[in-house]
Tab-separated table of C-alpha atoms and ligand atoms in Angstrom:
chain	number	residue	atom	x	y	z
A	19	UNK	CA	0.682	0.211	-0.203
A	20	UNK	CA	1.472	3.017	-0.382
A	21	UNK	CA	1.881	4.974	1.817
A	22	UNK	CA	0.816	9.090	2.783
A	23	UNK	CA	3.011	11.034	2.945
A	24	UNK	CA	3.659	12.561	6.321
A	25	UNK	CA	4.736	16.108	7.801
A	26	UNK	CA	6.283	16.466	11.379
A	27	UNK	CA	5.926	19.961	12.807
A	28	UNK	CA	6.482	18.146	16.392
A	29	UNK	CA	7.764	19.876	18.758
A	30	UNK	CA	9.952	17.440	19.132
A	31	UNK	CA	10.950	14.337	19.131
A	32	UNK	CA	10.937	16.134	15.675
A	33	UNK	CA	11.654	15.192	12.123
A	34	UNK	CA	14.540	13.185	11.332
A	35	UNK	CA	16.994	13.842	8.076
A	36	UNK	CA	15.063	10.772	4.979
A	37	UNK	CA	18.613	9.881	4.596
A	38	UNK	CA	19.856	9.369	8.778
A	39	UNK	CA	16.487	7.531	8.922
A	40	UNK	CA	17.941	5.025	5.726
A	41	UNK	CA	20.963	4.993	6.812
A	42	UNK	CA	20.428	3.804	10.343
A	43	UNK	CA	18.129	1.711	8.679
A	44	UNK	CA	20.189	-0.156	6.596
A	45	UNK	CA	23.404	0.066	9.295
A	46	UNK	CA	20.613	-1.620	11.725
A	47	UNK	CA	21.032	-5.745	12.056
A	48	UNK	CA	24.927	-5.277	10.773
A	49	UNK	CA	27.011	-2.447	11.296
A	50	UNK	CA	29.081	-1.654	9.488
A	51	UNK	CA	29.564	-5.951	8.737
A	52	UNK	CA	29.645	-7.277	11.763
A	53	UNK	CA	26.933	-8.654	11.834
A	54	UNK	CA	25.480	-6.807	15.227
A	55	UNK	CA	23.415	-3.840	15.593
A	56	UNK	CA	25.193	-0.715	18.091
A	57	UNK	CA	21.897	-1.155	20.326
A	58	UNK	CA	24.310	-4.626	21.032
A	59	UNK	CA	27.261	-3.589	21.447
A	60	UNK	CA	29.578	-2.493	23.929
A	61	UNK	CA	29.703	0.639	25.306
A	62	UNK	CA	33.995	-0.351	26.179
A	63	UNK	CA	33.785	-1.641	22.217
A	64	UNK	CA	36.821	0.053	20.121
A	65	UNK	CA	33.606	0.062	17.649
A	66	UNK	CA	31.548	1.717	20.058
A	67	UNK	CA	34.624	4.618	20.402
A	68	UNK	CA	35.062	5.059	17.246
A	69	UNK	CA	31.171	5.884	17.024
A	70	UNK	CA	31.757	8.344	20.096
A	71	UNK	CA	35.149	9.752	18.466
A	72	UNK	CA	33.437	10.883	15.770
A	73	UNK	CA	30.291	12.100	16.814
A	74	UNK	CA	32.537	14.225	19.540
A	75	UNK	CA	34.716	15.060	16.263
A	76	UNK	CA	31.954	16.138	14.742
A	77	UNK	CA	30.657	18.800	17.160
A	78	UNK	CA	33.978	20.089	17.663
A	79	UNK	CA	34.202	20.535	13.899
A	80	UNK	CA	30.376	21.911	13.605
A	81	UNK	CA	30.653	24.653	16.861
A	82	UNK	CA	34.356	25.265	16.195
A	83	UNK	CA	35.026	24.361	20.043
A	84	UNK	CA	37.825	25.491	21.142
A	85	UNK	CA	40.156	22.834	23.514
A	86	UNK	CA	39.651	24.247	26.908
A	87	UNK	CA	36.165	22.584	26.597
A	88	UNK	CA	34.659	19.235	26.947
A	89	UNK	CA	31.454	17.357	26.056
A	90	UNK	CA	29.871	15.272	27.117
A	91	UNK	CA	26.706	12.473	26.167
A	92	UNK	CA	24.542	12.582	28.845
A	93	UNK	CA	21.039	10.301	30.336
A	94	UNK	CA	18.643	12.587	32.146
A	95	UNK	CA	17.517	15.188	29.033
A	96	UNK	CA	17.208	18.343	28.973
A	97	UNK	CA	15.779	18.261	33.081
A	98	UNK	CA	18.274	15.922	33.671
A	99	UNK	CA	20.580	20.084	33.222
A	100	UNK	CA	18.457	21.677	35.387
A	101	UNK	CA	19.662	19.588	38.160
A	102	UNK	CA	23.296	18.938	36.862
A	103	UNK	CA	23.277	22.786	36.300
A	104	UNK	CA	23.024	23.690	40.063
A	105	UNK	CA	24.691	21.653	41.590
A	106	UNK	CA	27.671	21.760	39.434
A	107	UNK	CA	28.198	25.198	39.322
A	108	UNK	CA	26.309	27.089	42.206
A	109	UNK	CA	29.197	26.520	44.484
A	110	UNK	CA	31.478	27.789	41.787
A	111	UNK	CA	31.155	31.640	43.952
A	112	UNK	CA	31.227	32.274	47.775
A	113	UNK	CA	27.939	33.869	47.394
A	114	UNK	CA	25.892	30.543	45.644
A	115	UNK	CA	23.623	32.559	44.138
A	116	UNK	CA	22.388	32.209	40.736
A	117	UNK	CA	20.810	34.611	38.039
A	118	UNK	CA	17.910	32.707	36.140
A	119	UNK	CA	16.944	34.945	33.057
A	120	UNK	CA	13.445	33.269	33.142
A	121	UNK	CA	11.117	33.741	29.298
A	122	UNK	CA	8.858	30.410	29.559
A	123	UNK	CA	8.551	27.041	30.150
A	124	UNK	CA	11.708	25.669	30.599
A	125	UNK	CA	13.837	28.638	32.071
A	126	UNK	CA	11.386	28.487	34.875
A	127	UNK	CA	11.493	24.655	34.951
A	128	UNK	CA	15.137	25.091	35.315
A	129	UNK	CA	14.772	28.468	37.797
A	130	UNK	CA	12.899	26.128	40.085
A	131	UNK	CA	14.192	22.743	40.483
A	132	UNK	CA	18.010	24.962	41.036
A	133	UNK	CA	15.930	26.514	44.039
A	134	UNK	CA	15.157	22.796	45.143
A	135	UNK	CA	18.564	21.950	44.545
A	136	UNK	CA	20.285	24.882	46.230
A	137	UNK	CA	17.716	24.094	49.201
A	138	UNK	CA	17.929	26.389	52.118
A	139	UNK	CA	21.309	27.471	51.874
A	140	UNK	CA	22.273	28.788	48.681
A	141	UNK	CA	19.463	30.402	46.440
A	142	UNK	CA	18.300	31.152	43.114
A	143	UNK	CA	17.619	34.581	41.642
A	144	UNK	CA	15.009	34.212	38.522
A	145	UNK	CA	13.323	36.983	37.137
A	146	UNK	CA	10.544	37.141	34.484
A	147	UNK	CA	12.086	38.539	31.629
A	148	UNK	CA	8.943	38.172	30.647
A	149	UNK	CA	7.471	35.841	27.357
A	150	UNK	CA	6.551	37.383	25.129
A	151	UNK	CA	9.211	40.649	24.431
A	152	UNK	CA	13.261	39.870	25.671
A	153	UNK	CA	13.984	43.761	27.357
A	154	UNK	CA	16.336	45.097	26.804
A	155	UNK	CA	19.916	44.011	28.259
A	156	UNK	CA	20.495	47.514	29.781
A	157	UNK	CA	17.222	46.797	31.784
A	158	UNK	CA	18.719	43.965	32.845
A	159	UNK	CA	20.147	44.052	36.994
A	160	UNK	CA	21.932	40.844	36.860
A	161	UNK	CA	23.711	40.102	40.752
A	162	UNK	CA	27.976	40.268	39.343
A	163	UNK	CA	28.306	38.043	42.368
A	164	UNK	CA	26.081	35.518	41.382
A	165	UNK	CA	27.896	31.573	39.972
A	166	UNK	CA	26.486	31.656	37.025
A	167	UNK	CA	23.637	33.665	34.258
A	168	UNK	CA	21.226	30.864	32.890
A	169	UNK	CA	19.183	31.202	30.556
A	170	UNK	CA	17.008	29.478	28.217
A	171	UNK	CA	17.796	30.112	24.011
A	172	UNK	CA	14.899	29.287	21.965
A	173	UNK	CA	12.032	28.785	24.630
A	174	UNK	CA	10.213	25.757	22.923
A	175	UNK	CA	7.142	26.575	24.545
A	176	UNK	CA	6.997	29.708	24.480
A	177	UNK	CA	8.687	30.267	20.565
A	178	UNK	CA	11.050	32.637	22.271
A	179	UNK	CA	14.187	32.911	20.951
A	180	UNK	CA	17.293	35.153	21.620
A	181	UNK	CA	17.966	35.947	18.750
A	182	UNK	CA	22.186	37.929	20.704
A	183	UNK	CA	24.117	36.030	23.079
A	184	UNK	CA	23.485	38.022	27.087
A	185	UNK	CA	26.422	39.956	28.273
A	186	UNK	CA	27.518	38.523	31.940
A	187	UNK	CA	30.510	40.571	32.817
A	188	UNK	CA	32.503	38.591	33.437
A	189	UNK	CA	29.863	35.996	35.395
A	190	UNK	CA	30.408	32.391	33.678
A	191	UNK	CA	26.940	32.109	30.986
A	192	UNK	CA	24.368	28.851	31.248
A	193	UNK	CA	22.694	28.370	28.191
A	194	UNK	CA	19.957	25.337	27.784
A	195	UNK	CA	20.079	25.393	24.015
A	196	UNK	CA	18.645	21.732	23.231
A	197	UNK	CA	16.055	23.550	20.870
A	198	UNK	CA	17.675	26.032	18.794
A	199	UNK	CA	21.126	24.098	19.032
A	200	UNK	CA	22.777	23.649	15.609
A	201	UNK	CA	20.613	25.692	13.955
A	202	UNK	CA	22.890	28.676	13.517
A	203	UNK	CA	26.093	29.445	14.223
A	204	UNK	CA	27.047	29.623	18.238
A	205	UNK	CA	30.244	31.486	19.710
A	206	UNK	CA	30.830	29.077	21.867
A	207	UNK	CA	34.067	30.755	23.920
A	208	UNK	CA	31.406	33.099	25.072
A	209	UNK	CA	29.876	30.241	27.179
A	210	UNK	CA	30.810	28.635	30.553
A	211	UNK	CA	28.370	25.552	29.408
A	212	UNK	CA	25.122	24.749	27.632
A	213	UNK	CA	23.608	21.915	27.154
A	214	UNK	CA	21.250	20.250	24.845
A	215	UNK	CA	19.260	17.355	24.263
A	216	UNK	CA	19.395	15.490	20.644
A	217	UNK	CA	15.654	15.169	19.981
A	218	UNK	CA	15.120	17.907	18.100
A	219	UNK	CA	17.650	19.398	15.982
A	220	UNK	CA	20.851	16.917	16.947
A	221	UNK	CA	19.167	13.313	16.671
A	222	UNK	CA	16.825	11.751	19.485
A	223	UNK	CA	15.466	10.814	22.550
A	224	UNK	CA	18.010	9.807	24.885
A	225	UNK	CA	21.657	11.167	24.505
A	226	UNK	CA	22.194	15.645	26.196
A	227	UNK	CA	24.872	17.046	25.222
A	228	UNK	CA	26.999	18.984	27.397
A	229	UNK	CA	29.631	21.943	26.768
A	230	UNK	CA	31.249	22.629	29.473
A	231	UNK	CA	34.857	24.993	30.377
A	232	UNK	CA	37.524	22.943	31.735
A	233	UNK	CA	37.435	25.227	34.211
A	234	UNK	CA	34.377	24.398	35.432
A	235	UNK	CA	34.712	20.786	36.270
A	236	UNK	CA	35.250	19.778	40.106
A	237	UNK	CA	33.139	22.006	42.143
A	238	UNK	CA	30.050	20.051	42.372
A	239	UNK	CA	28.001	19.822	45.645
A	240	UNK	CA	29.469	17.261	47.709
A	241	UNK	CA	25.467	15.507	47.361
A	242	UNK	CA	25.645	15.929	43.682
A	243	UNK	CA	24.962	12.719	42.847
A	244	UNK	CA	28.111	11.147	40.586
A	245	UNK	CA	26.047	10.358	36.786
A	246	UNK	CA	25.029	14.006	37.466
A	247	UNK	CA	28.491	14.854	38.343
A	248	UNK	CA	30.721	16.573	35.309
A	249	UNK	CA	34.564	16.164	35.998
A	250	UNK	CA	33.903	12.556	36.796
A	251	UNK	CA	32.392	12.052	33.331
A	252	UNK	CA	34.027	14.826	31.751
A	253	UNK	CA	37.625	12.240	32.714
A	254	UNK	CA	35.763	9.085	31.658
A	255	UNK	CA	34.859	10.358	28.858
A	256	UNK	CA	30.899	10.175	29.332
A	257	UNK	CA	31.474	6.292	29.816
A	258	UNK	CA	31.351	6.898	33.640
A	259	UNK	CA	28.549	4.419	33.307
A	260	UNK	CA	26.256	2.942	30.237
A	261	UNK	CA	25.585	5.938	27.819
A	262	UNK	CA	22.773	6.100	25.335
A	263	UNK	CA	24.933	4.373	23.129
A	264	UNK	CA	21.923	4.187	19.984
A	265	UNK	CA	21.375	8.546	20.595
A	266	UNK	CA	25.112	8.701	19.497
A	267	UNK	CA	24.890	6.695	16.864
A	268	UNK	CA	22.157	8.904	15.611
A	269	UNK	CA	23.220	12.034	16.517
A	270	UNK	CA	26.401	11.011	14.878
A	271	UNK	CA	24.675	10.228	11.446
A	272	UNK	CA	22.304	14.083	11.710
A	273	UNK	CA	25.788	15.717	12.803
A	274	UNK	CA	27.576	14.117	9.075
A	275	UNK	CA	24.527	15.519	7.115
A	276	UNK	CA	24.554	19.073	8.624
A	277	UNK	CA	28.028	19.236	7.257
A	278	UNK	CA	27.283	17.723	4.105
A	279	UNK	CA	24.621	20.419	3.920
A	280	UNK	CA	26.612	23.050	5.150
A	281	UNK	CA	27.151	23.415	7.851
A	282	UNK	CA	25.738	24.797	11.391
A	283	UNK	CA	25.545	28.770	8.487
A	284	UNK	CA	23.859	27.327	5.820
A	285	UNK	CA	21.769	25.916	8.929
A	286	UNK	CA	20.591	28.803	9.522
A	287	UNK	CA	19.498	29.991	5.906
A	288	UNK	CA	17.551	27.873	5.705
A	289	UNK	CA	16.188	28.453	8.944
A	290	UNK	CA	15.854	31.816	8.252
A	291	UNK	CA	13.734	31.471	5.214
A	292	UNK	CA	11.197	28.944	6.334
A	293	UNK	CA	10.339	31.053	9.599
A	294	UNK	CA	10.227	34.124	7.400
A	295	UNK	CA	8.395	32.914	5.497
A	296	UNK	CA	5.377	31.719	7.444
A	297	UNK	CA	5.741	35.424	10.201
A	298	UNK	CA	5.170	36.992	6.712
A	299	UNK	CA	1.519	35.222	6.568
A	300	UNK	CA	0.907	35.398	9.816
A	301	UNK	CA	2.030	39.336	9.347
A	302	UNK	CA	0.222	40.080	6.581
A	303	UNK	CA	-2.960	38.249	7.626
A	304	UNK	CA	-4.902	41.267	9.162
A	305	UNK	CA	-5.038	39.506	12.829
A	306	UNK	CA	-6.630	36.829	11.518
A	307	UNK	CA	-3.672	34.914	11.616
A	308	UNK	CA	-1.903	35.963	15.975
A	309	UNK	CA	1.213	35.634	16.780
A	310	UNK	CA	1.790	36.663	20.632
A	311	UNK	CA	5.601	36.444	20.539
A	312	UNK	CA	6.927	40.502	19.171
A	313	UNK	CA	8.681	40.599	16.276
A	314	UNK	CA	12.321	41.285	18.071
A	315	UNK	CA	12.291	37.383	19.764
A	316	UNK	CA	10.280	35.182	17.380
A	317	UNK	CA	11.786	31.841	16.948
A	318	UNK	CA	12.689	30.466	14.010
A	319	UNK	CA	12.655	26.990	15.725
A	320	UNK	CA	8.872	27.428	17.006
A	321	UNK	CA	6.053	29.006	15.320
A	322	UNK	CA	3.555	29.213	17.908
A	323	UNK	CA	0.236	31.173	16.365
A	324	UNK	CA	-3.518	32.225	17.097
A	325	UNK	CA	-6.406	31.424	14.178
A	326	UNK	CA	-9.641	33.660	14.052
A	327	UNK	CA	-8.494	36.205	17.658
A	328	UNK	CA	-5.850	37.407	20.233
A	329	UNK	CA	-6.690	33.430	22.290
A	330	UNK	CA	-7.718	32.083	19.506
A	331	UNK	CA	-10.979	31.149	18.663
A	332	UNK	CA	-10.815	27.006	19.664
A	333	UNK	CA	-13.431	26.135	16.759
A	334	UNK	CA	-11.284	27.567	14.033
A	335	UNK	CA	-8.400	26.382	15.145
A	336	UNK	CA	-9.856	22.661	15.880
A	337	UNK	CA	-11.015	21.875	11.891
A	338	UNK	CA	-6.978	24.100	11.137
A	339	UNK	CA	-5.478	20.993	12.261
A	340	UNK	CA	-8.285	19.039	11.805
A	341	UNK	CA	-7.546	20.118	7.575
A	342	UNK	CA	-3.501	19.917	8.409
A	343	UNK	CA	-3.886	16.302	8.973
A	344	UNK	CA	-5.763	15.710	6.125
A	345	UNK	CA	-3.204	17.580	3.783
A	346	UNK	CA	-0.639	14.922	5.665
A	347	UNK	CA	0.931	17.802	7.651
A	348	UNK	CA	0.530	16.670	11.861
A	349	UNK	CA	1.643	17.723	15.367
A	350	UNK	CA	0.693	21.453	15.382
A	351	UNK	CA	-0.919	21.698	18.326
A	352	UNK	CA	0.419	24.474	20.559
A	353	UNK	CA	1.546	23.157	23.482
A	354	UNK	CA	-1.771	22.586	26.429
A	355	UNK	CA	0.002	25.176	27.556
A	356	UNK	CA	-0.538	27.795	25.816
A	357	UNK	CA	-3.831	26.590	22.607
A	358	UNK	CA	-3.610	27.324	19.043
A	359	UNK	CA	-0.776	26.297	16.991
A	360	UNK	CA	2.491	25.818	16.437
A	361	UNK	CA	4.722	24.929	13.863
A	362	UNK	CA	8.301	23.407	14.632
A	363	UNK	CA	10.359	23.865	11.588
A	364	UNK	CA	13.464	22.391	13.303
A	365	UNK	CA	16.381	21.997	10.898
A	366	UNK	CA	15.360	18.021	9.410
A	367	UNK	CA	11.875	20.518	8.048
A	368	UNK	CA	12.651	20.892	4.381
A	369	UNK	CA	11.493	24.358	2.489
A	370	UNK	CA	9.022	22.429	0.934
A	371	UNK	CA	7.681	21.700	3.462
A	372	UNK	CA	7.356	24.781	5.815
A	373	UNK	CA	5.554	26.407	2.092
A	374	UNK	CA	3.609	23.492	1.843
A	375	UNK	CA	1.732	24.683	5.678
A	376	UNK	CA	2.682	28.748	3.817
A	377	UNK	CA	0.431	27.782	0.721
A	378	UNK	CA	-2.450	25.665	3.805
A	379	UNK	CA	-2.648	28.807	6.041
A	380	UNK	CA	-2.643	31.415	3.114
A	381	UNK	CA	-6.135	28.944	1.290
A	382	UNK	CA	-7.720	27.957	5.149
A	383	UNK	CA	-7.573	31.371	5.373
A	384	UNK	CA	-8.994	32.295	2.078
A	385	UNK	CA	-11.514	30.041	3.256
A	386	UNK	CA	-13.017	31.664	6.310
B	26	PLP	N1	14.607	22.421	27.614
B	26	PLP	C1	14.199	22.855	26.287
B	26	PLP	C2	14.001	23.829	25.695
B	26	PLP	C3	13.001	21.986	26.076
B	26	PLP	O1	11.909	22.463	24.337
B	26	PLP	C4	13.102	20.601	26.622
B	26	PLP	C5	11.530	19.700	26.082
B	26	PLP	O2	11.390	19.826	25.037
B	26	PLP	C6	13.593	20.402	27.530
B	26	PLP	C7	14.820	21.420	28.008
B	26	PLP	C8	13.062	19.048	28.418
B	26	PLP	O3	14.376	18.581	27.988
B	26	PLP	P1	13.235	16.522	28.241
B	26	PLP	O4	12.317	16.084	28.004
B	26	PLP	O5	14.819	15.856	27.353
B	26	PLP	O6	14.111	16.651	30.213
């Protein structure tokens, strides 16, 4: 039976490049002629070590990661890092406090987790920069004694993305890049630590990349669980415990795909093109489509919008989703906490995919 073409606009786990899936399929039963699958391979074997080394070197190449940074491949997802970051970094300075810029669901969760982790002896200071507009950084009041400043570079639920790197006057900068990792070039040297779950732009669920400057290792609190201790994982080359081997392998394939398609600069050009096409339709719709996010910080990765009014007309939005589904376009429903529609346009979403959505949006508007 012929399969209907499906376009996945899901926020994550998200669409993977077709060629990566085909390669994984080809190698699934017998990796590199070995007669076993990557799923069956010892994480201490020379063959897995090659996969790990290749994945790390591709990442270093694609992001020009300086030599004084370690790259870790960990389990526990982005949420695991919400705990790992304060456990490892809040003790960097005597004041043991951190600044959290809260621009949406994910930075808010990270800030709450840091407060829980820090317990009574330590403090975190989180402040809302707002979910629809990032104010001019000159109006921010960052604490110079903070151990680190934390922000989420792209808020997946609210569609708010920083198009600049916050200036922290020497305070260590930490960023959650889970949903815009490798969607644009990044100057890693401006950060103390970057982390990203793979399941949006660089692979499948199960592995989280942590890029951490070497001088930040070795400051974990005494009660930091050993699997979350960056120094332990860095010293053991991410092999303190069994790593998510298959997810690392898939990430290696995706990174190869990114490299073969022009690297992070080419991804940025494509992501700009896809997202502006959708935002242009929203802007030209005379309020039929409403994006709640200020134009200065609209995400290229997750485009949230309402239909019919600012709050959204529930009936119209349902009809939109049903019509999209008939055209093979799935996972366009906004996050349950905000409702509406959300189109996620990660690296693997093609220009043609975005055009199909744009065409449908225009047709739907005309019909209503
Ligand atoms: N950070 C961001 C920006 C996310 O979008 C998500 C999940 O979607 C997370 C963190 C949490 O990741 P995980 O579900 O892997 O714990």
